[in-house]
Coordinates of C-alpha atoms in Angstrom, one line a residue:
M25 CA -17.2 -37.2 -212.3
E26 CA -19.7 -35.7 -214.7
T27 CA -22.8 -33.9 -213.6
A28 CA -25.9 -33.0 -215.6
S29 CA -29.3 -31.6 -214.9
E30 CA -32.3 -33.5 -216.2
T31 CA -35.9 -32.3 -216.4
E32 CA -38.5 -35.0 -217.1
L33 CA -42.0 -36.2 -216.5
K34 CA -43.1 -39.8 -216.0
Y35 CA -46.4 -41.5 -217.0
D36 CA -48.0 -44.8 -216.4
V37 CA -49.5 -46.2 -219.6
P38 CA -51.8 -49.2 -220.3
D39 CA -50.7 -52.2 -222.5
G40 CA -50.7 -51.3 -226.1
F41 CA -50.4 -47.6 -225.5
E42 CA -49.4 -45.7 -228.7
L43 CA -47.8 -42.2 -228.8
P44 CA -50.0 -39.4 -230.1
D45 CA -48.9 -37.3 -233.1
F46 CA -46.7 -34.5 -231.7
A47 CA -45.9 -32.9 -235.1
G48 CA -47.2 -29.4 -235.3
E49 CA -47.4 -28.9 -231.5
A50 CA -45.1 -26.6 -229.6
G51 CA -42.6 -26.2 -232.5
I52 CA -42.2 -29.9 -233.0
T53 CA -42.0 -30.8 -236.7
S54 CA -40.8 -34.4 -236.8
T55 CA -40.6 -37.5 -234.6
G56 CA -38.5 -39.8 -236.7
G57 CA -35.3 -41.7 -235.9
A58 CA -36.4 -43.7 -232.9
E59 CA -33.7 -45.9 -231.3
T60 CA -34.1 -49.1 -229.2
H61 CA -32.1 -49.8 -226.1
D62 CA -32.0 -52.7 -223.6
L63 CA -31.0 -51.4 -220.2
D64 CA -30.0 -53.4 -217.1
A65 CA -29.7 -51.5 -213.8
T66 CA -28.9 -52.6 -210.3
Y67 CA -30.0 -50.1 -207.6
F68 CA -28.2 -49.5 -204.3
D69 CA -29.5 -48.3 -201.0
T70 CA -29.4 -49.0 -197.3
D71 CA -31.5 -51.6 -195.5
E72 CA -33.8 -48.8 -194.4
L73 CA -34.0 -47.4 -197.9
T74 CA -32.5 -44.1 -196.6
L75 CA -31.6 -42.8 -200.1
L76 CA -35.1 -43.3 -201.5
R77 CA -36.7 -41.7 -198.4
H78 CA -34.5 -38.7 -199.1
R79 CA -35.5 -38.5 -202.8
R80 CA -32.2 -40.0 -204.1
T81 CA -31.5 -42.9 -206.3
L82 CA -28.2 -44.7 -206.9
R83 CA -27.7 -47.3 -209.7
R84 CA -25.2 -49.1 -211.9
R85 CA -26.6 -49.4 -215.4
S86 CA -25.4 -51.1 -218.6
G87 CA -26.8 -50.6 -222.0
G88 CA -27.9 -47.4 -223.7
S89 CA -25.9 -44.2 -224.4
D90 CA -25.1 -43.4 -220.8
A91 CA -24.0 -46.7 -219.2
G92 CA -22.3 -46.2 -215.8
W93 CA -22.9 -45.3 -212.2
H94 CA -25.6 -42.7 -211.7
L95 CA -26.6 -40.8 -208.5
K96 CA -29.7 -38.7 -208.9
T97 CA -30.4 -35.9 -206.3
P98 CA -33.3 -33.4 -206.0
G99 CA -33.3 -30.3 -208.1
E100 CA -35.9 -27.5 -208.6
G101 CA -39.3 -28.3 -209.8
F102 CA -39.3 -31.4 -212.1
S103 CA -35.5 -31.2 -212.4
R104 CA -33.0 -33.6 -210.9
K105 CA -29.2 -33.5 -210.8
E106 CA -27.4 -36.6 -212.0
H107 CA -23.8 -37.4 -211.0
R108 CA -22.1 -39.9 -213.3
L109 CA -19.1 -42.2 -213.2
P110 CA -18.1 -44.8 -215.8
L111 CA -18.5 -48.5 -215.1
N112 CA -15.8 -50.1 -213.0
G113 CA -14.7 -53.7 -212.4
T114 CA -16.5 -54.0 -209.1
P115 CA -20.3 -54.2 -209.9
D116 CA -21.4 -54.6 -206.2
L117 CA -19.1 -51.9 -204.8
V118 CA -20.4 -48.3 -205.0
P119 CA -17.6 -45.9 -206.0
S120 CA -16.3 -43.9 -203.1
E121 CA -16.9 -40.6 -204.9
L122 CA -20.6 -41.3 -205.1
A123 CA -20.8 -42.8 -201.6
G124 CA -19.2 -39.7 -200.2
L125 CA -22.0 -37.5 -201.8
V126 CA -24.6 -39.3 -199.6
R127 CA -22.4 -39.8 -196.5
A128 CA -24.1 -37.1 -194.5
I129 CA -27.5 -38.9 -195.2
I130 CA -26.5 -42.5 -194.7
R131 CA -23.8 -42.0 -192.1
R132 CA -22.5 -45.4 -191.2
Q133 CA -25.0 -47.5 -193.1
D134 CA -23.8 -49.8 -195.9
L135 CA -24.9 -49.4 -199.5
K136 CA -26.0 -52.7 -201.0
P137 CA -28.0 -53.9 -204.1
I138 CA -31.8 -53.6 -203.4
A139 CA -33.3 -54.2 -206.8
R140 CA -32.6 -55.0 -210.4
L141 CA -34.5 -53.4 -213.3
R142 CA -34.4 -54.5 -216.9
T143 CA -35.9 -52.1 -219.4
H144 CA -36.6 -52.4 -223.1
R145 CA -36.7 -48.8 -224.3
V146 CA -37.9 -47.2 -227.5
E147 CA -36.6 -43.6 -227.5
T148 CA -38.2 -41.1 -229.9
P149 CA -36.7 -37.7 -230.5
L150 CA -39.1 -34.7 -230.8
K151 CA -37.4 -32.3 -233.3
K152 CA -37.9 -28.8 -234.7
A153 CA -37.4 -27.8 -238.3
D154 CA -33.6 -27.3 -238.1
G155 CA -33.1 -30.8 -236.7
T156 CA -32.6 -29.7 -233.0
T157 CA -33.9 -32.3 -230.5
L158 CA -36.4 -30.6 -228.2
A159 CA -37.2 -33.6 -226.0
L160 CA -36.9 -37.4 -225.9
I161 CA -39.9 -39.7 -225.5
A162 CA -38.9 -43.0 -223.9
Q163 CA -41.4 -45.9 -224.1
D164 CA -40.3 -48.4 -221.4
Q165 CA -41.3 -52.0 -220.8
V166 CA -39.9 -52.7 -217.3
I167 CA -39.1 -55.9 -215.5
A168 CA -38.3 -55.3 -211.8
E169 CA -36.7 -58.0 -209.6
R170 CA -36.6 -57.8 -205.8
D171 CA -36.2 -60.6 -203.3
G172 CA -37.0 -63.2 -205.9
Q173 CA -40.2 -61.4 -206.8
E174 CA -40.9 -60.0 -210.3
Q175 CA -43.0 -57.1 -211.4
R176 CA -43.8 -55.9 -215.0
W177 CA -45.2 -52.6 -216.2
Q178 CA -45.1 -50.0 -219.0
E179 CA -44.4 -46.3 -218.6
V180 CA -43.4 -43.3 -220.7
E181 CA -40.8 -40.7 -219.8
V182 CA -40.5 -37.3 -221.4
E183 CA -37.1 -35.6 -221.0
L184 CA -36.3 -32.1 -222.1
V185 CA -33.2 -31.6 -224.2
D186 CA -33.3 -28.2 -225.9
G187 CA -36.9 -27.5 -225.3
S188 CA -38.7 -25.3 -222.8
P189 CA -40.8 -26.2 -219.8
A190 CA -43.9 -25.0 -221.8
L191 CA -43.1 -27.7 -224.4
L192 CA -42.8 -30.3 -221.6
A193 CA -46.2 -29.3 -220.3
K194 CA -47.8 -29.4 -223.8
V195 CA -46.3 -32.9 -224.5
G196 CA -47.6 -34.0 -221.1
R197 CA -51.1 -32.9 -221.9
L198 CA -51.1 -34.7 -225.2
L199 CA -49.9 -37.9 -223.5
E200 CA -52.7 -37.7 -221.0
R201 CA -55.3 -37.2 -223.7
A202 CA -54.0 -40.4 -225.3
G203 CA -54.5 -42.3 -222.0
A204 CA -51.3 -41.8 -220.0
R205 CA -51.5 -40.9 -216.4
P206 CA -48.9 -39.2 -214.1
A207 CA -46.7 -42.0 -212.6
A208 CA -47.8 -43.2 -209.2
G209 CA -44.2 -43.1 -207.9
P210 CA -41.2 -40.8 -208.3
S211 CA -39.0 -43.4 -209.9
K212 CA -39.0 -46.9 -211.3
V213 CA -37.1 -48.3 -208.4
A214 CA -39.5 -46.6 -205.9
R215 CA -42.4 -48.3 -207.6
A216 CA -40.6 -51.7 -207.5
L217 CA -40.1 -51.2 -203.7
G218 CA -43.6 -50.2 -203.0
N219 CA -43.1 -46.4 -203.0
P220 CA -41.5 -46.1 -199.5
Q221 CA -42.7 -43.0 -197.7
P222 CA -40.2 -40.0 -197.5
S223 CA -38.5 -39.3 -194.3
K224 CA -40.7 -37.3 -192.0
T225 CA -39.8 -33.7 -191.5
T226 CA -40.5 -32.4 -188.0
K227 CA -42.5 -29.2 -187.8
T228 CA -40.6 -26.0 -187.3
P229 CA -40.5 -25.3 -183.6
K230 CA -42.1 -22.2 -182.2
N231 CA -38.9 -21.4 -180.3
P232 CA -36.9 -19.3 -182.8
V233 CA -33.6 -20.4 -181.3
L234 CA -34.3 -24.1 -182.0
A235 CA -35.7 -23.2 -185.5
Y236 CA -32.4 -21.4 -186.2
V237 CA -30.4 -24.4 -185.0
R238 CA -32.2 -26.6 -187.4
E239 CA -31.6 -24.3 -190.3
Q240 CA -27.8 -24.5 -189.6
R241 CA -28.0 -28.2 -189.2
D242 CA -29.6 -28.5 -192.6
A243 CA -27.1 -26.1 -194.1
I244 CA -24.1 -28.2 -192.8
T245 CA -25.5 -31.5 -194.2
G246 CA -27.0 -29.8 -197.3
F247 CA -23.7 -28.4 -198.5
D248 CA -21.7 -31.5 -197.6
P249 CA -21.8 -32.9 -201.1
G250 CA -20.7 -29.7 -202.7
V251 CA -17.8 -29.4 -200.3
R252 CA -16.7 -32.9 -201.2
Q253 CA -16.7 -31.9 -204.9
G254 CA -14.6 -28.9 -204.2
Q255 CA -17.2 -26.2 -204.8
A256 CA -15.9 -22.9 -203.3
E257 CA -19.4 -21.6 -202.6
A258 CA -20.3 -24.8 -200.8
V259 CA -17.2 -24.6 -198.6
H260 CA -18.1 -21.0 -197.7
K261 CA -21.7 -21.7 -196.9
M262 CA -20.9 -24.9 -194.9
R263 CA -18.4 -22.9 -192.9
V264 CA -21.0 -20.1 -192.2
G265 CA -23.4 -22.8 -191.0
T266 CA -20.9 -24.2 -188.5
R267 CA -20.0 -20.7 -187.3
R268 CA -23.7 -19.7 -186.9
L269 CA -24.4 -22.9 -185.0
R270 CA -21.4 -22.5 -182.7
S271 CA -22.2 -18.9 -182.1
T272 CA -25.8 -19.7 -181.2
L273 CA -24.7 -22.3 -178.7
K274 CA -22.6 -19.7 -177.0
T275 CA -25.1 -16.9 -177.0
F276 CA -28.0 -19.1 -175.8
K277 CA -26.0 -21.5 -173.7
R278 CA -28.7 -21.7 -171.0
S279 CA -30.9 -23.3 -173.7
F280 CA -28.5 -26.1 -174.4
G281 CA -26.9 -27.0 -171.2
D282 CA -23.3 -28.2 -171.5
A283 CA -22.7 -27.8 -175.3
Q284 CA -19.1 -26.7 -175.0
E285 CA -17.8 -29.9 -176.5
I286 CA -20.1 -29.6 -179.5
G287 CA -18.9 -26.0 -179.9
D288 CA -15.3 -27.2 -179.9
E289 CA -16.0 -29.8 -182.6
L290 CA -17.8 -27.2 -184.7
K291 CA -14.7 -25.0 -184.4
W292 CA -12.6 -28.0 -185.6
L293 CA -14.8 -28.3 -188.7
A294 CA -14.9 -24.6 -189.3
D295 CA -11.1 -24.4 -189.1
L296 CA -10.7 -27.2 -191.7
L297 CA -13.1 -25.4 -194.0
G298 CA -11.3 -22.1 -193.4
E299 CA -7.9 -23.6 -194.5
V300 CA -9.5 -24.1 -197.9
R301 CA -11.7 -21.0 -198.0
D302 CA -9.1 -18.4 -196.7
G303 CA -6.5 -19.4 -199.3
Q304 CA -9.0 -19.2 -202.1
V305 CA -10.2 -15.7 -200.9
Q306 CA -6.7 -14.3 -200.4
E307 CA -5.5 -15.6 -203.8
Q308 CA -8.5 -13.9 -205.5
K309 CA -7.9 -10.6 -203.7
L310 CA -4.2 -10.4 -204.1
L311 CA -3.9 -11.5 -207.7
A312 CA -6.8 -9.2 -208.6
E313 CA -4.4 -6.4 -207.5
I314 CA -1.6 -7.5 -209.8
E315 CA -1.4 -6.0 -213.2
D316 CA -0.5 -7.8 -216.4
G317 CA 3.1 -7.6 -217.4
D318 CA 6.5 -9.0 -216.7
R319 CA 7.3 -6.9 -213.7
F320 CA 4.6 -8.6 -211.5
A321 CA 4.8 -12.0 -213.1
P322 CA 7.3 -13.5 -210.6
V323 CA 5.4 -12.0 -207.6
A324 CA 2.1 -13.5 -208.9
A325 CA 3.7 -16.9 -209.4
R326 CA 5.1 -17.0 -205.8
I327 CA 1.7 -15.9 -204.3
R328 CA -0.2 -18.4 -206.4
E329 CA 2.3 -21.2 -205.5
H330 CA 2.1 -20.4 -201.8
L331 CA -1.7 -20.2 -201.6
D332 CA -2.4 -23.1 -203.9
A333 CA -0.2 -25.2 -201.7
Q334 CA -2.2 -24.0 -198.6
V335 CA -5.5 -24.8 -200.3
E336 CA -4.2 -28.2 -201.4
R337 CA -3.1 -29.1 -197.9
G338 CA -6.4 -27.9 -196.5
R339 CA -8.4 -29.8 -199.1
A340 CA -6.6 -33.1 -198.3
A341 CA -7.2 -32.6 -194.5
L342 CA -10.8 -31.7 -195.1
D343 CA -11.5 -34.7 -197.4
E344 CA -10.0 -37.0 -194.7
A345 CA -12.1 -35.3 -192.0
L346 CA -15.4 -35.7 -193.9
E347 CA -14.9 -39.5 -194.0
S348 CA -13.9 -39.7 -190.3
E349 CA -15.9 -41.1 -187.4
R350 CA -15.3 -37.8 -185.7
Y351 CA -17.3 -35.9 -188.3
L352 CA -20.1 -38.5 -188.4
A353 CA -20.3 -38.3 -184.6
L354 CA -20.6 -34.5 -184.8
L355 CA -23.5 -34.8 -187.3
D356 CA -25.2 -37.2 -184.9
R357 CA -24.8 -34.8 -182.0
I358 CA -26.1 -31.9 -184.0
D359 CA -29.2 -33.9 -184.9
R360 CA -29.9 -34.6 -181.2
L361 CA -29.3 -30.9 -180.4
A362 CA -31.7 -29.8 -183.1
E363 CA -34.5 -32.0 -181.7
Q364 CA -34.3 -31.1 -178.0
Q365 CA -36.5 -28.6 -176.2
T366 CA -35.9 -25.6 -174.1
T367 CA -37.9 -23.5 -171.7
E368 CA -35.5 -20.6 -171.2
K369 CA -37.2 -17.3 -170.9
D370 CA -36.4 -13.9 -172.4
L371 CA -34.3 -15.2 -175.3
L372 CA -34.2 -11.8 -176.9
K373 CA -32.2 -10.5 -174.0
R374 CA -29.3 -12.7 -175.0
A375 CA -29.2 -11.1 -178.5
R376 CA -29.5 -7.6 -177.0
K377 CA -26.5 -8.2 -174.7
S378 CA -24.5 -9.6 -177.5
L379 CA -25.1 -6.5 -179.6
T380 CA -24.3 -4.2 -176.8
K381 CA -21.0 -5.9 -176.2
A382 CA -20.1 -5.6 -179.9
D383 CA -20.8 -1.9 -179.8
A384 CA -18.6 -1.4 -176.8
L385 CA -15.7 -3.3 -178.4
L386 CA -15.9 -1.4 -181.6
D387 CA -16.0 2.0 -179.8
Q388 CA -12.9 1.1 -177.9
A389 CA -11.1 -0.2 -181.0
L390 CA -11.9 3.0 -182.9
A391 CA -10.6 5.1 -180.0
D392 CA -7.4 3.0 -179.7
G393 CA -6.8 2.7 -183.5
I394 CA -5.5 -0.9 -183.1
D395 CA -6.2 -3.4 -185.8
H396 CA -6.5 -6.5 -183.6
E397 CA -9.1 -4.7 -181.5
L398 CA -11.1 -4.0 -184.7
H399 CA -10.8 -7.7 -185.5
D400 CA -12.2 -8.6 -182.1
A401 CA -15.0 -6.2 -182.7
R402 CA -15.7 -7.8 -186.0
K403 CA -16.0 -11.2 -184.4
A404 CA -18.3 -9.8 -181.8
Y405 CA -20.6 -8.3 -184.4
K406 CA -20.7 -11.5 -186.3
K407 CA -21.9 -13.3 -183.1
A408 CA -24.4 -10.4 -182.5
R409 CA -25.7 -10.6 -186.1
Y410 CA -26.3 -14.3 -185.9
A411 CA -28.2 -13.7 -182.6
V412 CA -30.3 -11.0 -184.3
E413 CA -31.0 -13.2 -187.2
V414 CA -32.7 -15.7 -184.9
F415 CA -35.5 -13.1 -184.1
A416 CA -35.4 -10.9 -187.3
P417 CA -38.2 -12.8 -189.1
Q418 CA -40.6 -12.1 -186.2
A419 CA -39.6 -8.4 -186.2
G420 CA -40.6 -7.9 -189.8
K421 CA -39.0 -5.1 -191.8
P422 CA -37.0 -3.5 -188.9
G423 CA -35.5 -7.0 -188.2
K424 CA -34.4 -7.4 -191.8
Q425 CA -33.0 -3.9 -191.9
L426 CA -31.0 -4.4 -188.8
V427 CA -29.5 -7.6 -190.1
D428 CA -28.7 -5.8 -193.3
A429 CA -27.0 -2.9 -191.5
L430 CA -25.0 -5.3 -189.3
T431 CA -24.0 -7.2 -192.4
D432 CA -22.8 -4.0 -194.0
L433 CA -20.8 -3.1 -190.9
Q434 CA -19.3 -6.6 -190.7
D435 CA -18.4 -6.5 -194.4
V436 CA -16.4 -3.3 -193.9
L437 CA -14.7 -4.7 -190.8
G438 CA -14.0 -7.9 -192.7
A439 CA -12.5 -6.0 -195.7
H440 CA -10.2 -4.2 -193.2
Q441 CA -9.1 -7.4 -191.6
D442 CA -8.5 -9.0 -195.0
S443 CA -6.1 -6.1 -195.8
V444 CA -4.3 -6.8 -192.5
V445 CA -4.0 -10.5 -193.3
A446 CA -2.9 -9.8 -196.8
R447 CA 0.0 -7.6 -195.5
E448 CA 1.1 -10.3 -193.2
L449 CA 1.0 -12.8 -196.0
L450 CA 3.0 -10.6 -198.3
E451 CA 5.6 -10.2 -195.7
E452 CA 5.8 -13.9 -195.2
I453 CA 6.0 -14.8 -198.9
G454 CA 8.2 -11.9 -199.9
Q455 CA 10.8 -12.4 -197.2
G456 CA 14.2 -12.8 -198.8
S457 CA 12.8 -12.4 -202.3
D458 CA 14.6 -10.7 -205.2
D459 CA 11.3 -9.1 -206.0
A460 CA 11.0 -7.3 -202.7
F461 CA 10.2 -4.0 -204.3
W462 CA 7.2 -5.4 -206.1
F463 CA 6.0 -7.1 -202.9
G464 CA 6.4 -3.7 -201.3
V465 CA 4.2 -2.1 -203.9
L466 CA 1.5 -4.7 -203.2
Y467 CA 2.0 -4.2 -199.5
G468 CA 1.4 -0.4 -200.0
R469 CA -1.8 -1.1 -201.9
Q470 CA -3.1 -3.2 -199.0
E471 CA -2.2 -0.4 -196.6
Q472 CA -4.3 1.9 -198.7
V473 CA -7.2 -0.6 -198.6
G474 CA -6.9 -0.6 -194.8
A475 CA -7.0 3.2 -194.7
E476 CA -10.0 3.3 -197.0
T477 CA -12.0 0.7 -195.1
H478 CA -11.2 2.4 -191.8
A479 CA -12.6 5.6 -193.3
Q480 CA -15.8 3.8 -194.3
L481 CA -16.6 2.7 -190.8
P482 CA -18.3 5.8 -189.3
P483 CA -21.3 5.9 -191.7
V484 CA -22.0 2.1 -191.5
V485 CA -21.6 2.3 -187.7
E486 CA -24.2 5.1 -187.6
D487 CA -26.6 3.2 -189.8
S488 CA -26.4 0.1 -187.6
R489 CA -27.3 2.1 -184.5
K490 CA -30.3 3.9 -185.7
K491 CA -33.1 3.7 -183.1
K492 CA -35.8 2.8 -185.7
L493 CA -33.8 -0.4 -186.5
R494 CA -33.0 -1.4 -182.9
S495 CA -36.2 -0.4 -181.0
W496 CA -37.7 -3.9 -181.4
I497 CA -34.7 -5.5 -179.7
G498 CA -34.7 -3.2 -176.8

C-alpha cells in the first residue's frame, strides 16, 4: 500500500469559467502543458454513509495517472492522507487492507457502491522558472450517478505539488476574483449525496473521569489504522490508551459499576500490543549496545532472530485479533462506557489514595532492594499517574508539574525494569551458545544500567513528592 499526503482547495465555478492568468504570481512563470483525463470512479460506503460522516472517502477509480483504490482520511488543515492500492479483478469488493483501516469506524457494516462519478478533467501545471511544478489546477466537468439519478456540475481543484501554503492561498484568491467560489461540500461524492451531516460529537462531560475515558476511547480507535499498518508509534500509543482506560476503571470502579470484564478484555488487547511493542523496544535497546565488528556479529544475529520472531508472532496474533468479533465487541462496550453518567462524589480522593499506595510500595522496595518490588512500585505509579492526569488540567501548572514529575520517576523505574528484562532475555538467548562470553559482556552492561538507574531514583523520588506539586491533590 502506498500513502501520500495531499493539500488542495476545491471551488465551484459557473459554466464557461476560464482560468485567470497566474504567470508572475507567487513565483509562477508558466502554465503550459495541460493534460486531459477521463476519470471513472465508484465510491463505497455503508448504508448509513458512515465513512462520509467521519470525513473519509473510499473509491475505485480508472483513468488518469493514479488509477486504483483510494482511501482518503483527514489530515491537518487542508491536507488529507491518501492510501492507495492498485486495481484488482474484483471491482465491487473493497480490498481487505483498506477495509481494515476503517474497521474501527464501520465495525460490522458492509461497504458497498453508493455512487459513480465520471469526470472530464483538464489538468494544468503551475510551474516556476526551472520547470518545477508548484501546483496543479484541475478543471473538472462532473457527471454523478446515484440511485438512477444524475447530476452535472463544474468545479476547479488546486493541489499543491512543490509549492507552499502561501502559493495555495494566492492562487485561491485569484480564482475567486475570476468568479470561483469555495466548494459547498468537502468532496465530489459528498455533493452527489447531498452533503450528509458529519457524525455528531457529544460535548465533553464536566466529570473529568468521564472526559478522560472518552480521550482513551478516541485514542484506541484513532490509532487502530496505524497499528494495522505496522507503525511502531501507533502500537505504543494504542497500548497506552488501553492501559490508561483499564487503570481508570480500576481506580474509579465505583463510577462504573461492574467493569471487571471490560478491564479483562482491555488487558487482552494490551497484551497483544505488548507482544509486538516489547520485542521492538528490546531489540532497539540491546542492539544499540552492540558495537560494530566481528566479535559481536553472531550475538547480534541471535538476538535479532529471536526478537524478530517474537514480533512476527505477535504481529500475526494482533492482526487476527483486530479483525475478530471479540475486538469489535470491546469497542462497542467502550463506546457505551464512555457515554454513561456517574454521580460518585470526591473523585479526587481516589487519585490521592492511588498515589499514597505507590509511595508506600516504592519506599518498601527501596528498603528491601528487590527488583520485582521496584517493578510493582512502577506499575503502581503508572496507575497513580493516570489517575492524576484525570484532574491535572483543572489544577493548572501544579497539576502539569506533578504529572511531569511522576512521568520522570516512572521513566527511571521503567529503564531499571528494562535492564532486568534484558538480562533475563540474554540468559535465555545465550544459553548453550558458543558466544557465551560476549553474551556475558552484554549482561554485565545491563547490570551496570540497572545500577545506574537505581542510583537515579532518590532525586526523582524527591522531586515527585514536593509539597508544592502535591498540595492540590491533598
